Amino acid sequence: MSKEHHPILNTNTLDFLKQNVLTVTDLTRSNKLSEILDRFSTGVSEEVFVIQNGKKKNAQAVMLDMDYFEQLLQFKEIIEASLDQVAMEEAYGRIGKPVNQSLSDVFDEEDINVTELIKLLEED
Protein backbone atom coordinates (compact mmCIF):
# COMPACT_ATOMS: atom_id res chain seq x y z
CA MET A 1 0.00 0.00 0.00
CA SER A 2 1.63 3.24 -1.11
CA LYS A 3 1.02 6.58 0.51
CA GLU A 4 0.10 9.29 -1.95
CA HIS A 5 0.31 12.97 -1.14
CA HIS A 6 -3.06 14.65 -1.43
CA PRO A 7 -3.27 18.42 -1.15
CA ILE A 8 -5.44 19.74 1.63
CA LEU A 9 -8.69 21.07 0.25
CA ASN A 10 -9.71 24.28 1.93
CA THR A 11 -11.37 27.54 1.00
CA ASN A 12 -8.08 28.99 -0.29
CA THR A 13 -7.70 26.07 -2.66
CA LEU A 14 -11.28 26.36 -3.78
CA ASP A 15 -10.91 30.12 -4.34
CA PHE A 16 -7.76 29.53 -6.41
CA LEU A 17 -9.53 26.94 -8.54
CA LYS A 18 -12.50 29.24 -9.13
CA GLN A 19 -10.44 32.35 -9.89
CA ASN A 20 -7.16 31.14 -11.39
CA VAL A 21 -7.90 27.95 -13.32
CA LEU A 22 -9.26 28.87 -16.72
CA THR A 23 -10.06 27.08 -19.93
CA VAL A 24 -9.07 28.22 -23.38
CA THR A 25 -12.74 29.01 -23.94
CA ASP A 26 -12.76 31.26 -20.85
CA LEU A 27 -9.98 33.30 -22.42
CA THR A 28 -11.26 33.44 -25.97
CA ARG A 29 -14.89 34.24 -25.22
CA SER A 30 -14.24 36.98 -22.69
CA ASN A 31 -11.82 39.75 -21.91
CA LYS A 32 -10.22 37.65 -19.13
CA LEU A 33 -6.82 37.54 -20.88
CA SER A 34 -6.69 41.35 -21.06
CA GLU A 35 -7.69 41.54 -17.38
CA ILE A 36 -4.86 39.17 -16.41
CA LEU A 37 -2.31 41.10 -18.46
CA ASP A 38 -3.51 44.36 -16.90
CA ARG A 39 -2.92 42.85 -13.44
CA PHE A 40 0.63 41.98 -14.47
CA SER A 41 1.29 45.52 -15.74
CA THR A 42 1.15 47.08 -12.26
CA GLY A 43 4.44 45.57 -11.04
CA VAL A 44 5.78 42.19 -10.06
CA SER A 45 2.88 39.87 -9.33
CA GLU A 46 3.13 36.42 -7.78
CA GLU A 47 -0.33 35.57 -9.08
CA VAL A 48 -0.46 32.38 -11.14
CA PHE A 49 -3.10 31.28 -13.62
CA VAL A 50 -3.56 27.75 -14.91
CA ILE A 51 -4.83 27.55 -18.46
CA GLN A 52 -6.20 24.25 -19.68
CA ASN A 53 -7.85 22.81 -22.71
CA GLY A 54 -11.11 21.30 -21.56
CA LYS A 55 -10.94 18.73 -24.37
CA LYS A 56 -7.42 17.48 -23.59
CA LYS A 57 -6.71 16.58 -19.98
CA ASN A 58 -2.92 17.01 -20.23
CA ALA A 59 -3.02 20.23 -22.25
CA GLN A 60 -2.22 22.67 -19.46
CA ALA A 61 0.05 25.67 -19.02
CA VAL A 62 0.78 28.31 -16.42
CA MET A 63 0.55 32.03 -17.03
CA LEU A 64 2.48 34.32 -14.74
CA ASP A 65 4.08 37.75 -14.64
CA MET A 66 7.28 37.99 -16.73
CA ASP A 67 9.23 39.72 -13.93
CA TYR A 68 8.14 37.05 -11.44
CA PHE A 69 9.13 34.33 -13.91
CA GLU A 70 12.55 35.97 -14.28
CA GLN A 71 12.96 35.90 -10.48
CA LEU A 72 12.06 32.21 -10.40
CA LEU A 73 14.64 31.49 -13.13
CA GLN A 74 17.26 33.40 -11.15
CA PHE A 75 16.47 31.30 -8.06
CA LYS A 76 16.78 28.16 -10.17
CA GLU A 77 20.14 29.29 -11.54
CA ILE A 78 21.42 30.08 -8.03
CA ILE A 79 20.34 26.68 -6.73
CA GLU A 80 21.92 24.87 -9.69
CA ALA A 81 25.18 26.82 -9.28
CA SER A 82 25.19 26.06 -5.55
CA LEU A 83 24.65 22.36 -6.17
CA ASP A 84 27.45 22.37 -8.75
CA GLN A 85 29.73 24.08 -6.23
CA VAL A 86 28.90 21.52 -3.53
CA ALA A 87 29.54 18.67 -5.99
CA MET A 88 32.89 20.17 -7.01
CA GLU A 89 33.93 20.70 -3.39
CA GLU A 90 33.02 17.09 -2.62
CA ALA A 91 34.97 15.87 -5.65
CA TYR A 92 38.04 17.93 -4.72
CA GLY A 93 37.77 16.65 -1.16
CA ARG A 94 37.94 13.07 -2.41
CA ILE A 95 41.09 13.54 -4.49
CA GLY A 96 43.71 11.06 -3.36
CA LYS A 97 41.32 9.12 -1.12
CA PRO A 98 40.69 5.42 -1.77
CA VAL A 99 37.62 4.46 -3.75
CA ASN A 100 35.41 2.06 -1.86
CA GLN A 101 32.42 1.93 -4.19
CA SER A 102 31.99 0.54 -7.68
CA LEU A 103 29.97 2.23 -10.41
CA SER A 104 27.15 -0.25 -9.81
CA ASP A 105 27.00 0.93 -6.17
CA VAL A 106 26.58 4.52 -7.32
CA PHE A 107 24.39 4.20 -10.43
CA ASP A 108 21.32 2.14 -11.22
CA GLU A 109 20.74 0.68 -14.68
CA GLU A 110 18.18 3.44 -15.24
CA ASP A 111 20.72 6.16 -14.41
CA ILE A 112 23.30 5.27 -17.00
CA ASN A 113 23.23 3.51 -20.37
CA VAL A 114 26.48 1.53 -20.28
CA THR A 115 26.31 0.60 -23.97
CA GLU A 116 25.91 4.24 -24.99
CA LEU A 117 28.70 5.29 -22.62
CA ILE A 118 31.13 2.71 -24.08
CA LYS A 119 30.18 3.82 -27.60
CA LEU A 120 30.87 7.47 -26.74
CA LEU A 121 34.21 6.56 -25.11
CA GLU A 122 35.28 4.57 -28.17
CA GLU A 123 34.49 7.54 -30.47
CA ASP A 124 37.08 9.71 -28.73
CSV table of C-alpha atoms in Angstrom, one decimal:
chain,number,residue,atom,x,y,z
A,1,MET,CA,0.0,0.0,0.0
A,2,SER,CA,1.6,3.2,-1.1
A,3,LYS,CA,1.0,6.6,0.5
A,4,GLU,CA,0.1,9.3,-1.9
A,5,HIS,CA,0.3,13.0,-1.1
A,6,HIS,CA,-3.1,14.6,-1.4
A,7,PRO,CA,-3.3,18.4,-1.1
A,8,ILE,CA,-5.4,19.7,1.6
A,9,LEU,CA,-8.7,21.1,0.3
A,10,ASN,CA,-9.7,24.3,1.9
A,11,THR,CA,-11.4,27.5,1.0
A,12,ASN,CA,-8.1,29.0,-0.3
A,13,THR,CA,-7.7,26.1,-2.7
A,14,LEU,CA,-11.3,26.4,-3.8
A,15,ASP,CA,-10.9,30.1,-4.3
A,16,PHE,CA,-7.8,29.5,-6.4
A,17,LEU,CA,-9.5,26.9,-8.5
A,18,LYS,CA,-12.5,29.2,-9.1
A,19,GLN,CA,-10.4,32.4,-9.9
A,20,ASN,CA,-7.2,31.1,-11.4
A,21,VAL,CA,-7.9,28.0,-13.3
A,22,LEU,CA,-9.3,28.9,-16.7
A,23,THR,CA,-10.1,27.1,-19.9
A,24,VAL,CA,-9.1,28.2,-23.4
A,25,THR,CA,-12.7,29.0,-23.9
A,26,ASP,CA,-12.8,31.3,-20.9
A,27,LEU,CA,-10.0,33.3,-22.4
A,28,THR,CA,-11.3,33.4,-26.0
A,29,ARG,CA,-14.9,34.2,-25.2
A,30,SER,CA,-14.2,37.0,-22.7
A,31,ASN,CA,-11.8,39.8,-21.9
A,32,LYS,CA,-10.2,37.7,-19.1
A,33,LEU,CA,-6.8,37.5,-20.9
A,34,SER,CA,-6.7,41.3,-21.1
A,35,GLU,CA,-7.7,41.5,-17.4
A,36,ILE,CA,-4.9,39.2,-16.4
A,37,LEU,CA,-2.3,41.1,-18.5
A,38,ASP,CA,-3.5,44.4,-16.9
A,39,ARG,CA,-2.9,42.8,-13.4
A,40,PHE,CA,0.6,42.0,-14.5
A,41,SER,CA,1.3,45.5,-15.7
A,42,THR,CA,1.1,47.1,-12.3
A,43,GLY,CA,4.4,45.6,-11.0
A,44,VAL,CA,5.8,42.2,-10.1
A,45,SER,CA,2.9,39.9,-9.3
A,46,GLU,CA,3.1,36.4,-7.8
A,47,GLU,CA,-0.3,35.6,-9.1
A,48,VAL,CA,-0.5,32.4,-11.1
A,49,PHE,CA,-3.1,31.3,-13.6
A,50,VAL,CA,-3.6,27.7,-14.9
A,51,ILE,CA,-4.8,27.5,-18.5
A,52,GLN,CA,-6.2,24.2,-19.7
A,53,ASN,CA,-7.8,22.8,-22.7
A,54,GLY,CA,-11.1,21.3,-21.6
A,55,LYS,CA,-10.9,18.7,-24.4
A,56,LYS,CA,-7.4,17.5,-23.6
A,57,LYS,CA,-6.7,16.6,-20.0
A,58,ASN,CA,-2.9,17.0,-20.2
A,59,ALA,CA,-3.0,20.2,-22.3
A,60,GLN,CA,-2.2,22.7,-19.5
A,61,ALA,CA,0.0,25.7,-19.0
A,62,VAL,CA,0.8,28.3,-16.4
A,63,MET,CA,0.5,32.0,-17.0
A,64,LEU,CA,2.5,34.3,-14.7
A,65,ASP,CA,4.1,37.7,-14.6
A,66,MET,CA,7.3,38.0,-16.7
A,67,ASP,CA,9.2,39.7,-13.9
A,68,TYR,CA,8.1,37.1,-11.4
A,69,PHE,CA,9.1,34.3,-13.9
A,70,GLU,CA,12.6,36.0,-14.3
A,71,GLN,CA,13.0,35.9,-10.5
A,72,LEU,CA,12.1,32.2,-10.4
A,73,LEU,CA,14.6,31.5,-13.1
A,74,GLN,CA,17.3,33.4,-11.2
A,75,PHE,CA,16.5,31.3,-8.1
A,76,LYS,CA,16.8,28.2,-10.2
A,77,GLU,CA,20.1,29.3,-11.5
A,78,ILE,CA,21.4,30.1,-8.0
A,79,ILE,CA,20.3,26.7,-6.7
A,80,GLU,CA,21.9,24.9,-9.7
A,81,ALA,CA,25.2,26.8,-9.3
A,82,SER,CA,25.2,26.1,-5.6
A,83,LEU,CA,24.6,22.4,-6.2
A,84,ASP,CA,27.5,22.4,-8.8
A,85,GLN,CA,29.7,24.1,-6.2
A,86,VAL,CA,28.9,21.5,-3.5
A,87,ALA,CA,29.5,18.7,-6.0
A,88,MET,CA,32.9,20.2,-7.0
A,89,GLU,CA,33.9,20.7,-3.4
A,90,GLU,CA,33.0,17.1,-2.6
A,91,ALA,CA,35.0,15.9,-5.7
A,92,TYR,CA,38.0,17.9,-4.7
A,93,GLY,CA,37.8,16.7,-1.2
A,94,ARG,CA,37.9,13.1,-2.4
A,95,ILE,CA,41.1,13.5,-4.5
A,96,GLY,CA,43.7,11.1,-3.4
A,97,LYS,CA,41.3,9.1,-1.1
A,98,PRO,CA,40.7,5.4,-1.8
A,99,VAL,CA,37.6,4.5,-3.7
A,100,ASN,CA,35.4,2.1,-1.9
A,101,GLN,CA,32.4,1.9,-4.2
A,102,SER,CA,32.0,0.5,-7.7
A,103,LEU,CA,30.0,2.2,-10.4
A,104,SER,CA,27.2,-0.2,-9.8
A,105,ASP,CA,27.0,0.9,-6.2
A,106,VAL,CA,26.6,4.5,-7.3
A,107,PHE,CA,24.4,4.2,-10.4
A,108,ASP,CA,21.3,2.1,-11.2
A,109,GLU,CA,20.7,0.7,-14.7
A,110,GLU,CA,18.2,3.4,-15.2
A,111,ASP,CA,20.7,6.2,-14.4
A,112,ILE,CA,23.3,5.3,-17.0
A,113,ASN,CA,23.2,3.5,-20.4
A,114,VAL,CA,26.5,1.5,-20.3
A,115,THR,CA,26.3,0.6,-24.0
A,116,GLU,CA,25.9,4.2,-25.0
A,117,LEU,CA,28.7,5.3,-22.6
A,118,ILE,CA,31.1,2.7,-24.1
A,119,LYS,CA,30.2,3.8,-27.6
A,120,LEU,CA,30.9,7.5,-26.7
A,121,LEU,CA,34.2,6.6,-25.1
A,122,GLU,CA,35.3,4.6,-28.2
A,123,GLU,CA,34.5,7.5,-30.5
A,124,ASP,CA,37.1,9.7,-28.7
